[in-house]
Amino acid sequence: MARTVIPIGPQHPLLKEPLAFQIMLEGERVTDSTMRMGYVHRGIERLCQERTYVQNIHLLERVCGICSHVHAMTYCHAVESLLGIEVPLRAAYLRALLCELERIHSHLLWMGVLARNIGLDTIFMYAWRDREVVLDIMEALSGGRVSHAINIIGGVRSDVTPEDREEILEQLTTLDRQVTRLVGVVEHERSLQTRTKGVGLLSLEQVRRYCVVGPVARASGLDADMRRDEPRTPYDRLSFNVPTHTAGDVWARTLVRMQETRVSVELCRDILKEIPEGPLAVRAPRRVPPGEAISRSEAPRGEVFYYVRSDGSDTPARVKIRTPTLPSLLTLPQQLKGVTMADVSVVLSGVDLCIACADR
Amino acid sequence: MSEASRLDATRNPIVCALAGLCLSAETRIKSAPGDELVIRLPVENLRAAVAVLINQLGVTHLTTITGEDLPPQLTLKYHFWQKRGFTLEVELPGEAPVAASIVDLIPGAALYEREVYGMFGVAFEGHPDLQPLLLPDGWDGAPPLRKEVHSG
């Protein structure tokens, strides 16, 4: 059978961000593929070495356009470890609240993108309509729909008033109702199942070998979640379950993400109910004592890792970022092998790639 | 390094398993659940140490590899995670640094090694496809995260 090579990207309607693939086909089936990245590399790790600790918060919030808060927060955690300061309890709760909202926002956005790529525009519309509620809550909390800028070293800079709290709880009730309905539709949608079951398969063994994290790993049966495995306050005080599946295909990833969305809505409620009164931040010195720190958080796509080394000045000597998309990208040739050309879009969407994150 | 952290480090099962291979072990890197263990090794023992981690301790998760230019040396930190984070650290000469690839032991290291190769110029011997991960095609400058490079 004739072999064909189809290039996808770096600019392609299927991909929301620039990434290049060469898909090798035999007839309709993918036999091999290669990937080229780096099109949105902005040299952020280098830039961090040339800005002060405070300026870096602004920079690192722009590593990713979806999980912006978790990047700034994880960086602040590392710097706070170096300074030996503990953030006030209220600040920790507010950070976690925004983390969970971000997870709902990211998973709903992803659900819409997957549905759109399959051609299920109704689910796309529902998912993105529901996502608006989250964006409204985030705007009320921080003033920004995507970049929130609530983190400072030593705490947060915006508060929830009692009136805000009531209003957000009400919006969460709306969100819960809408998400429950959406999850019901998704779980019983036959055409979605037909397109996603058995597509983009990754076994538990492969997930371990490639060090994959997040919902992709959990959909293959790897029970790992940094919120539970390395908990920071307030996650050690909250109870929540970590959904996993064993099928390892795009359908299992859909179920994991949808169940996580519901868990996160519940977590947001618990956080707002249990949030203690108190100060929002403690004062942090500009200069950071010499040393090294690591922090890990569970972003919507999995474990985010920051390593920060200080030489005692007001500028970090090294900041290393590892985003959860990077290991997932490595598994794409495995996932694509053997699928039909029409399913390439399902595989690529199923992973929930964030290229800006991966390129930094 | 304090006496307490030295004692704490020697009781660790990872340190015990790597006893013949490492130079020193200390709990040095600050983190949320307590300071994380750093095990310093000679670069020629790296593959042997990773093999011990995989075969004896069942470690599978390599979070990433951090390179850092500290003239005249270059250090690589291999950050692992198994219930707790820990790090293997090796030092390389700044001039023409070479390290053995661990891609055959941990396939997940492939992109991290490519990134360190592009950003610091460390040649990973045995890597199946060693090319810069993030740099543009035809990049002919020095590796951008080396200290001799000054940004505009």
Short mmCIF file of C-alpha atoms in Angstrom, two decimals:
data_model
loop_
_atom_site.label_atom_id
_atom_site.label_comp_id
_atom_site.label_asym_id
_atom_site.label_seq_id
_atom_site.Cartn_x
_atom_site.Cartn_y
_atom_site.Cartn_z
CA MET A 1 0.00 0.00 0.00
CA ALA A 2 1.23 3.51 -0.78
CA ARG A 3 2.88 5.43 2.03
CA THR A 4 1.85 9.02 2.60
CA VAL A 5 3.34 11.64 4.89
CA ILE A 6 0.91 14.24 6.19
CA PRO A 7 2.31 17.27 8.00
CA ILE A 8 0.17 18.76 10.78
CA GLY A 9 1.27 22.12 12.12
CA PRO A 10 3.01 24.20 13.28
CA GLN A 11 -0.07 26.21 12.26
CA HIS A 12 -3.13 24.01 11.88
CA PRO A 13 -6.81 24.45 12.77
CA LEU A 14 -6.72 21.23 14.79
CA LEU A 15 -4.06 22.56 17.14
CA LYS A 16 -4.82 25.54 19.33
CA GLU A 17 -1.12 26.22 19.78
CA PRO A 18 1.86 25.71 17.47
CA LEU A 19 3.29 22.20 17.37
CA ALA A 20 4.41 20.22 14.33
CA PHE A 21 3.74 16.58 13.50
CA GLN A 22 4.69 14.42 10.55
CA ILE A 23 2.15 11.63 10.32
CA MET A 24 3.23 8.61 8.28
CA LEU A 25 0.27 6.74 6.80
CA GLU A 26 -0.22 3.44 5.09
CA GLY A 27 -3.65 3.72 3.55
CA GLU A 28 -5.77 5.15 6.38
CA ARG A 29 -3.63 3.86 9.24
CA VAL A 30 -0.88 5.76 11.03
CA THR A 31 2.34 3.76 11.02
CA ASP A 32 4.65 6.29 12.60
CA SER A 33 4.86 9.93 13.62
CA THR A 34 7.39 12.52 14.68
CA MET A 35 6.91 15.67 16.71
CA ARG A 36 8.76 18.99 16.73
CA MET A 37 8.19 21.55 19.49
CA GLY A 38 9.71 24.83 20.64
CA TYR A 39 7.64 27.24 18.52
CA VAL A 40 6.44 29.15 21.59
CA HIS A 41 9.66 28.92 23.58
CA ARG A 42 10.04 32.25 25.35
CA GLY A 43 13.12 31.58 27.44
CA ILE A 44 11.21 31.96 30.69
CA GLU A 45 13.73 30.01 32.81
CA ARG A 46 16.49 32.36 31.67
CA LEU A 47 14.32 35.46 32.15
CA CYS A 48 13.64 34.37 35.73
CA GLN A 49 17.35 34.70 36.49
CA GLU A 50 17.27 38.33 35.41
CA ARG A 51 14.25 39.49 37.39
CA THR A 52 13.63 39.81 41.10
CA TYR A 53 11.62 37.27 43.06
CA VAL A 54 8.63 39.60 43.04
CA GLN A 55 8.80 40.41 39.32
CA ASN A 56 8.96 36.69 38.55
CA ILE A 57 5.45 36.12 39.90
CA HIS A 58 4.12 38.28 37.08
CA LEU A 59 6.28 36.45 34.53
CA LEU A 60 5.49 32.92 35.72
CA GLU A 61 1.77 33.54 35.72
CA ARG A 62 2.21 33.77 31.95
CA VAL A 63 3.82 30.34 31.48
CA CYS A 64 0.34 29.00 30.81
CA GLY A 65 -2.86 30.67 29.67
CA ILE A 66 -5.16 28.21 31.43
CA CYS A 67 -3.46 27.12 34.62
CA SER A 68 -1.88 30.53 35.24
CA HIS A 69 -2.60 30.58 38.98
CA VAL A 70 -1.05 27.20 39.75
CA HIS A 71 2.28 28.27 38.23
CA ALA A 72 2.50 31.48 40.25
CA MET A 73 1.38 29.62 43.37
CA THR A 74 3.89 26.77 43.02
CA TYR A 75 6.69 29.29 42.51
CA CYS A 76 5.57 31.23 45.60
CA HIS A 77 5.52 27.97 47.59
CA ALA A 78 9.16 27.34 46.68
CA VAL A 79 10.25 30.89 47.56
CA GLU A 80 8.29 30.74 50.82
CA SER A 81 10.09 27.48 51.71
CA LEU A 82 13.42 29.23 51.13
CA LEU A 83 12.36 32.16 53.30
CA GLY A 84 11.02 29.80 55.95
CA ILE A 85 7.70 31.61 56.12
CA GLU A 86 4.29 30.05 56.37
CA VAL A 87 1.36 31.69 54.64
CA PRO A 88 -1.71 32.50 56.76
CA LEU A 89 -4.43 29.85 56.71
CA ARG A 90 -6.90 32.12 54.95
CA ALA A 91 -4.43 32.72 52.12
CA ALA A 92 -3.82 28.97 51.72
CA TYR A 93 -7.57 28.39 51.42
CA LEU A 94 -7.97 31.18 48.86
CA ARG A 95 -5.09 29.77 46.79
CA ALA A 96 -6.69 26.31 46.86
CA LEU A 97 -10.07 27.78 45.89
CA LEU A 98 -8.58 29.32 42.78
CA CYS A 99 -6.72 26.06 42.02
CA GLU A 100 -9.97 24.12 42.03
CA LEU A 101 -11.80 26.74 39.96
CA GLU A 102 -8.96 26.57 37.47
CA ARG A 103 -9.30 22.78 37.30
CA ILE A 104 -13.04 23.06 36.55
CA HIS A 105 -12.34 25.74 33.94
CA SER A 106 -9.59 23.70 32.30
CA HIS A 107 -11.54 20.42 32.22
CA LEU A 108 -14.67 22.09 30.81
CA LEU A 109 -12.60 23.87 28.18
CA TRP A 110 -10.99 20.55 27.27
CA MET A 111 -14.38 18.80 27.09
CA GLY A 112 -15.52 21.47 24.63
CA VAL A 113 -12.40 21.15 22.49
CA LEU A 114 -12.66 17.35 22.31
CA ALA A 115 -16.37 17.50 21.45
CA ARG A 116 -15.72 20.16 18.82
CA ASN A 117 -12.97 18.08 17.19
CA ILE A 118 -15.28 15.08 17.06
CA GLY A 119 -18.09 17.19 15.63
CA LEU A 120 -20.39 17.19 18.66
CA ASP A 121 -21.04 20.91 18.69
CA THR A 122 -23.88 20.66 21.21
CA ILE A 123 -21.58 19.31 23.91
CA PHE A 124 -19.02 21.97 22.99
CA MET A 125 -21.66 24.69 23.49
CA TYR A 126 -22.85 23.25 26.82
CA ALA A 127 -19.33 22.79 28.17
CA TRP A 128 -18.26 26.32 27.28
CA ARG A 129 -21.50 27.81 28.57
CA ASP A 130 -20.88 26.15 31.93
CA ARG A 131 -17.28 27.31 31.87
CA GLU A 132 -18.53 30.92 31.77
CA VAL A 133 -19.87 30.50 35.31
CA VAL A 134 -16.37 29.61 36.54
CA LEU A 135 -14.84 32.53 34.69
CA ASP A 136 -17.39 34.85 36.30
CA ILE A 137 -16.49 33.53 39.75
CA MET A 138 -12.78 33.96 39.05
CA GLU A 139 -13.38 37.50 37.81
CA ALA A 140 -15.33 38.33 40.97
CA LEU A 141 -12.53 36.88 43.10
CA SER A 142 -9.50 38.40 41.44
CA GLY A 143 -10.60 40.85 38.77
CA GLY A 144 -9.22 38.67 35.98
CA ARG A 145 -10.76 35.86 33.98
CA VAL A 146 -7.48 34.20 32.99
CA SER A 147 -4.60 35.96 34.76
CA HIS A 148 -5.55 36.37 38.37
CA ALA A 149 -2.45 37.88 39.98
CA ILE A 150 -3.63 37.04 43.47
CA ASN A 151 -0.35 35.49 44.62
CA ILE A 152 2.30 37.42 46.47
CA ILE A 153 5.23 35.94 48.31
CA GLY A 154 3.80 35.34 51.77
CA GLY A 155 0.12 35.07 50.87
CA VAL A 156 -2.53 36.49 48.56
CA ARG A 157 -3.63 40.01 47.78
CA SER A 158 -7.39 39.73 47.34
CA ASP A 159 -10.03 38.62 49.76
CA VAL A 160 -13.54 37.20 49.67
CA THR A 161 -16.05 39.33 51.53
CA PRO A 162 -19.01 37.58 53.23
CA GLU A 163 -21.29 38.91 50.44
CA ASP A 164 -18.94 37.57 47.76
CA ARG A 165 -18.92 34.26 49.54
CA GLU A 166 -22.69 33.93 49.48
CA GLU A 167 -22.82 34.93 45.85
CA ILE A 168 -20.06 32.46 44.86
CA LEU A 169 -21.80 29.66 46.77
CA GLU A 170 -24.95 30.46 44.79
CA GLN A 171 -23.01 30.42 41.50
CA LEU A 172 -21.48 27.11 42.54
CA THR A 173 -24.96 25.66 42.99
CA THR A 174 -25.77 26.72 39.42
CA LEU A 175 -22.48 25.28 38.22
CA ASP A 176 -23.05 22.02 40.06
CA ARG A 177 -26.46 21.62 38.44
CA GLN A 178 -25.14 22.39 34.97
CA VAL A 179 -22.03 20.22 35.32
CA THR A 180 -24.07 17.28 36.64
CA ARG A 181 -26.29 17.58 33.59
CA LEU A 182 -23.32 17.86 31.24
CA VAL A 183 -21.62 14.83 32.80
CA GLY A 184 -24.88 12.89 32.42
CA VAL A 185 -25.06 13.81 28.73
CA VAL A 186 -21.39 12.99 28.13
CA GLU A 187 -21.51 9.65 29.93
CA HIS A 188 -24.45 8.44 27.87
CA GLU A 189 -23.51 9.96 24.52
CA ARG A 190 -23.14 6.99 22.18
CA SER A 191 -21.31 8.78 19.36
CA LEU A 192 -18.74 10.14 21.81
CA GLN A 193 -18.11 6.62 23.07
CA THR A 194 -17.81 5.24 19.55
CA ARG A 195 -15.18 7.81 18.67
CA THR A 196 -13.13 7.60 21.88
CA LYS A 197 -13.25 4.01 23.12
CA GLY A 198 -10.06 2.11 22.31
CA VAL A 199 -8.46 5.24 20.80
CA GLY A 200 -5.16 6.63 22.12
CA LEU A 201 -4.46 3.60 24.30
CA LEU A 202 -1.80 3.79 26.99
CA SER A 203 -1.24 0.91 29.37
CA LEU A 204 -0.33 1.36 33.02
CA GLU A 205 3.09 -0.01 32.16
CA GLN A 206 3.60 2.63 29.45
CA VAL A 207 2.36 5.40 31.74
CA ARG A 208 4.98 4.38 34.31
CA ARG A 209 7.77 4.05 31.75
CA TYR A 210 7.13 7.50 30.32
CA CYS A 211 6.61 9.12 33.76
CA VAL A 212 3.19 10.44 32.67
CA VAL A 213 1.20 12.45 35.23
CA GLY A 214 -2.29 13.84 35.76
CA PRO A 215 -5.60 12.71 34.28
CA VAL A 216 -3.86 10.84 31.43
CA ALA A 217 -2.00 8.69 33.98
CA ARG A 218 -5.07 8.28 36.18
CA ALA A 219 -7.15 7.11 33.19
CA SER A 220 -4.62 4.28 32.78
CA GLY A 221 -4.93 3.25 36.41
CA LEU A 222 -2.03 5.14 38.02
CA ASP A 223 -3.40 6.42 41.30
CA ALA A 224 -1.33 9.58 41.76
CA ASP A 225 -2.44 13.07 42.72
CA MET A 226 -0.10 15.60 44.33
CA ARG A 227 -2.99 17.15 46.26
CA ARG A 228 -3.29 13.91 48.20
CA ASP A 229 0.25 12.48 47.92
CA GLU A 230 2.14 15.58 48.97
CA PRO A 231 -0.59 17.70 50.51
CA ARG A 232 -0.17 21.34 51.38
CA THR A 233 -2.69 23.12 53.54
CA PRO A 234 -5.67 23.07 53.10
CA TYR A 235 -5.71 19.78 51.14
CA ASP A 236 -4.59 17.87 54.24
CA ARG A 237 -7.76 19.11 55.97
CA LEU A 238 -10.18 18.39 53.11
CA SER A 239 -11.48 15.00 52.12
CA PHE A 240 -11.85 14.22 48.44
CA ASN A 241 -11.53 11.20 46.21
CA VAL A 242 -9.21 10.79 43.24
CA PRO A 243 -11.08 9.23 40.30
CA THR A 244 -9.15 6.65 38.30
CA HIS A 245 -9.98 4.32 35.42
CA THR A 246 -8.17 1.39 33.89
CA ALA A 247 -9.08 1.46 30.19
CA GLY A 248 -6.35 4.00 29.30
CA ASP A 249 -8.15 5.36 26.23
CA VAL A 250 -9.60 8.78 25.43
CA TRP A 251 -12.97 7.67 26.79
CA ALA A 252 -11.40 6.83 30.18
CA ARG A 253 -9.69 10.26 30.15
CA THR A 254 -13.05 11.88 29.48
CA LEU A 255 -14.63 10.08 32.43
CA VAL A 256 -11.71 10.90 34.74
CA ARG A 257 -11.82 14.60 33.85
CA MET A 258 -15.58 14.83 34.16
CA GLN A 259 -15.54 13.12 37.56
CA GLU A 260 -12.68 15.37 38.67
CA THR A 261 -14.74 18.39 37.67
CA ARG A 262 -17.49 17.31 40.02
CA VAL A 263 -14.99 16.61 42.80
CA SER A 264 -13.56 20.11 42.32
CA VAL A 265 -16.99 21.77 42.51
CA GLU A 266 -17.50 19.97 45.81
CA LEU A 267 -14.04 21.03 46.99
CA CYS A 268 -14.77 24.69 46.16
CA ARG A 269 -17.87 24.50 48.34
CA ASP A 270 -15.98 22.88 51.21
CA ILE A 271 -13.23 25.47 50.99
CA LEU A 272 -15.72 28.35 51.09
CA LYS A 273 -17.55 26.78 54.02
CA GLU A 274 -14.43 26.09 56.05
CA ILE A 275 -12.32 29.13 55.18
CA PRO A 276 -11.03 30.63 58.43
CA GLU A 277 -10.85 34.34 59.24
CA GLY A 278 -7.45 35.94 59.49
CA PRO A 279 -4.78 37.92 57.70
CA LEU A 280 -4.16 37.46 53.97
CA ALA A 281 -0.39 37.67 53.90
CA VAL A 282 2.73 37.93 55.98
CA ARG A 283 5.55 40.31 55.10
CA ALA A 284 8.36 38.74 53.11
CA PRO A 285 11.87 40.19 52.79
CA ARG A 286 13.12 41.11 49.30
CA ARG A 287 16.33 39.16 49.68
CA VAL A 288 16.09 35.39 49.95
CA PRO A 289 18.66 33.42 51.98
CA PRO A 290 20.88 31.01 50.00
CA GLY A 291 19.47 27.55 49.47
CA GLU A 292 17.40 25.35 47.23
CA ALA A 293 13.70 24.53 47.25
CA ILE A 294 11.35 22.28 45.34
CA SER A 295 7.59 22.51 45.17
CA ARG A 296 5.03 20.35 43.45
CA SER A 297 1.35 21.04 42.83
CA GLU A 298 -1.43 19.26 41.01
CA ALA A 299 -2.31 21.45 38.03
CA PRO A 300 -5.36 20.54 35.90
CA ARG A 301 -3.03 18.45 33.66
CA GLY A 302 -1.02 16.88 36.47
CA GLU A 303 2.05 17.51 38.55
CA VAL A 304 3.75 20.90 38.14
CA PHE A 305 7.31 21.02 39.45
CA TYR A 306 9.39 24.06 40.42
CA TYR A 307 13.00 24.06 41.54
CA VAL A 308 14.37 27.40 42.81
CA ARG A 309 17.93 28.07 43.92
CA SER A 310 18.86 31.27 45.71
CA ASP A 311 22.33 32.75 46.06
CA GLY A 312 21.25 35.19 48.76
CA SER A 313 20.37 38.11 46.47
CA ASP A 314 16.97 39.45 45.43
CA THR A 315 17.13 37.53 42.11
CA PRO A 316 16.93 33.73 41.82
CA ALA A 317 20.07 31.95 40.61
CA ARG A 318 18.05 29.24 38.87
CA VAL A 319 14.38 28.49 38.32
CA LYS A 320 13.48 25.17 36.71
CA ILE A 321 9.93 24.44 35.62
CA ARG A 322 8.55 21.06 34.61
CA THR A 323 5.02 21.17 33.28
CA PRO A 324 2.74 18.12 33.04
CA THR A 325 2.34 18.25 29.24
CA LEU A 326 5.98 17.35 28.55
CA PRO A 327 5.79 13.64 29.50
CA SER A 328 2.42 13.33 27.71
CA LEU A 329 3.96 14.63 24.48
CA LEU A 330 6.48 11.82 24.61
CA THR A 331 3.70 9.22 24.50
CA LEU A 332 2.01 10.61 21.37
CA PRO A 333 3.87 8.41 18.82
CA GLN A 334 2.75 5.33 20.85
CA GLN A 335 -0.82 6.55 21.01
CA LEU A 336 -0.99 7.46 17.33
CA LYS A 337 0.40 4.17 16.04
CA GLY A 338 -2.35 2.18 14.36
CA VAL A 339 -5.18 4.73 14.59
CA THR A 340 -6.90 5.98 11.46
CA MET A 341 -6.21 9.46 10.13
CA ALA A 342 -9.69 10.55 11.28
CA ASP A 343 -8.81 9.62 14.87
CA VAL A 344 -5.58 11.62 14.98
CA SER A 345 -7.55 14.66 16.15
CA VAL A 346 -9.20 12.58 18.90
CA VAL A 347 -5.80 11.35 20.15
CA LEU A 348 -4.26 14.81 20.11
CA SER A 349 -7.24 16.38 21.90
CA GLY A 350 -7.53 13.50 24.36
CA VAL A 351 -4.18 14.27 25.97
CA ASP A 352 -5.09 17.93 26.70
CA LEU A 353 -1.85 19.40 25.42
CA CYS A 354 -0.67 22.78 26.63
CA ILE A 355 2.15 23.69 24.30
CA ALA A 356 2.95 27.08 25.81
CA CYS A 357 3.45 25.31 29.14
CA ALA A 358 5.66 22.64 27.60
CA ASP A 359 7.81 25.14 25.66
CA ARG A 360 8.06 27.76 28.41
CA MET B 1 25.11 20.32 56.69
CA SER B 2 23.86 19.77 60.22
CA GLU B 3 24.51 16.62 62.22
CA ALA B 4 20.78 15.89 62.35
CA SER B 5 20.34 15.92 58.60
CA ARG B 6 23.42 13.69 58.18
CA LEU B 7 21.97 11.12 60.61
CA ASP B 8 18.57 11.32 58.97
CA ALA B 9 20.13 10.77 55.55
CA THR B 10 22.15 7.68 56.51
CA ARG B 11 19.05 5.85 57.77
CA ASN B 12 17.23 6.37 54.49
CA PRO B 13 16.65 3.15 52.46
CA ILE B 14 17.62 4.95 49.24
CA VAL B 15 20.98 5.94 50.71
CA CYS B 16 21.53 2.40 51.99
CA ALA B 17 20.79 0.92 48.57
CA LEU B 18 23.18 3.34 46.86
CA ALA B 19 25.85 3.12 49.56
CA GLY B 20 28.68 1.88 47.35
CA LEU B 21 27.90 4.28 44.52
CA CYS B 22 27.45 7.70 46.08
CA LEU B 23 29.85 10.35 47.36
CA SER B 24 27.58 11.90 49.98
CA ALA B 25 23.96 12.23 50.97
CA GLU B 26 22.24 15.05 52.75
CA THR B 27 18.73 16.38 53.23
CA ARG B 28 19.29 19.76 51.65
CA ILE B 29 16.48 20.89 49.34
CA LYS B 30 13.61 22.60 51.11
CA SER B 31 10.12 21.37 50.36
CA ALA B 32 6.65 21.23 51.91
CA PRO B 33 6.73 17.82 53.62
CA GLY B 34 10.24 18.49 54.96
CA ASP B 35 13.66 18.82 53.38
CA GLU B 36 14.38 16.53 50.44
CA LEU B 37 17.28 14.14 50.13
CA VAL B 38 20.11 14.89 47.69
CA ILE B 39 22.54 12.10 46.81
CA ARG B 40 25.76 13.19 45.11
CA LEU B 41 27.36 10.66 42.78
CA PRO B 42 30.32 10.51 40.43
CA VAL B 43 28.91 10.77 36.90
CA GLU B 44 30.23 7.32 35.93
CA ASN B 45 28.01 5.74 38.63
CA LEU B 46 24.82 7.42 37.44
CA ARG B 47 23.48 4.56 35.32
CA ALA B 48 24.32 1.98 37.96
CA ALA B 49 22.52 4.08 40.59
CA VAL B 50 19.42 4.53 38.43
CA ALA B 51 19.36 0.78 37.76
CA VAL B 52 19.47 0.12 41.53
CA LEU B 53 16.62 2.58 42.08
CA ILE B 54 14.49 0.82 39.46
CA ASN B 55 15.32 -2.79 40.28
CA GLN B 56 15.69 -2.73 44.05
CA LEU B 57 13.41 0.10 45.14
CA GLY B 58 10.83 0.07 42.35
CA VAL B 59 11.27 3.76 41.55
CA THR B 60 9.57 4.69 38.27
CA HIS B 61 8.86 8.40 38.35
CA LEU B 62 11.55 10.79 37.16
CA THR B 63 10.03 14.25 37.48
CA THR B 64 12.67 16.08 35.47
CA ILE B 65 16.38 16.80 35.06
CA THR B 66 17.60 20.24 36.16
CA GLY B 67 20.84 21.47 34.65
CA GLU B 68 22.76 24.35 36.14
CA ASP B 69 25.93 26.10 35.03
CA LEU B 70 28.15 26.84 38.02
CA PRO B 71 31.51 27.67 36.41
CA PRO B 72 33.87 25.90 36.18
CA GLN B 73 31.38 23.06 36.67
CA LEU B 74 27.99 22.01 35.47
CA THR B 75 25.59 20.10 37.67
CA LEU B 76 22.72 17.85 36.71
CA LYS B 77 20.00 17.04 39.20
CA TYR B 78 17.74 14.07 38.52
CA HIS B 79 14.55 14.66 40.51
CA PHE B 80 12.72 11.42 41.35
CA TRP B 81 9.53 10.86 43.23
CA GLN B 82 8.40 7.81 45.14
CA LYS B 83 6.11 8.73 48.02
CA ARG B 84 8.67 11.49 48.66
CA GLY B 85 10.86 13.48 46.33
CA PHE B 86 14.61 12.86 46.19
CA THR B 87 17.40 13.97 43.90
CA LEU B 88 20.52 12.43 42.38
CA GLU B 89 23.17 15.04 41.67
CA VAL B 90 26.18 14.69 39.38
CA GLU B 91 28.91 17.18 38.51
CA LEU B 92 30.38 17.50 35.04
CA PRO B 93 33.25 19.60 33.71
CA GLY B 94 32.09 22.83 32.06
CA GLU B 95 34.17 22.12 28.95
CA ALA B 96 32.62 19.46 26.67
CA PRO B 97 30.39 17.87 29.32
CA VAL B 98 29.34 14.27 28.69
CA ALA B 99 26.96 12.07 30.65
CA ALA B 100 25.52 8.62 30.00
CA SER B 101 21.93 8.63 28.81
CA ILE B 102 19.37 6.86 31.02
CA VAL B 103 16.68 6.73 28.31
CA ASP B 104 16.93 2.93 28.00
CA LEU B 105 16.33 2.62 31.77
CA ILE B 106 13.67 5.36 32.02
CA PRO B 107 12.16 6.16 28.59
CA GLY B 108 10.47 9.21 30.16
CA ALA B 109 13.88 10.90 30.39
CA ALA B 110 14.11 11.36 26.60
CA LEU B 111 12.74 14.91 26.37
CA TYR B 112 14.46 16.07 29.57
CA GLU B 113 17.85 14.96 28.26
CA ARG B 114 17.19 16.68 24.94
CA GLU B 115 16.30 19.89 26.77
CA VAL B 116 19.50 19.79 28.88
CA TYR B 117 21.48 19.06 25.70
CA GLY B 118 20.03 22.13 23.98
CA MET B 119 20.22 24.49 26.94
CA PHE B 120 23.58 23.41 28.44
CA GLY B 121 25.34 21.42 25.71
CA VAL B 122 25.61 18.21 27.73
CA ALA B 123 26.10 15.30 25.33
CA PHE B 124 24.11 12.29 26.52
CA GLU B 125 25.85 9.19 25.24
CA GLY B 126 23.43 6.53 24.08
CA HIS B 127 20.41 8.83 23.61
CA PRO B 128 18.44 7.52 20.60
CA ASP B 129 17.65 10.96 19.13
CA LEU B 130 19.79 13.67 20.69
CA GLN B 131 18.79 17.06 19.27
CA PRO B 132 17.83 20.30 21.00
CA LEU B 133 14.23 20.21 22.21
CA LEU B 134 13.28 23.87 22.20
CA LEU B 135 15.87 25.74 20.11
CA PRO B 136 15.17 26.81 16.53
CA ASP B 137 16.61 24.80 13.62
CA GLY B 138 20.15 25.83 12.81
CA TRP B 139 20.84 27.45 16.20
CA ASP B 140 24.58 28.10 16.14
CA GLY B 141 25.05 30.15 19.31
CA ALA B 142 26.24 28.82 22.63
CA PRO B 143 23.69 26.84 24.69
CA PRO B 144 21.44 29.63 26.04
CA LEU B 145 21.44 28.73 29.73
CA ARG B 146 25.25 28.71 29.97
CA LYS B 147 26.74 31.59 31.95
CA GLU B 148 28.88 32.87 29.07
CA VAL B 149 25.68 33.81 27.23
CA HIS B 150 24.43 37.28 28.08
CA SER B 151 20.93 38.22 27.07
CA GLY B 152 20.39 41.54 25.35
#
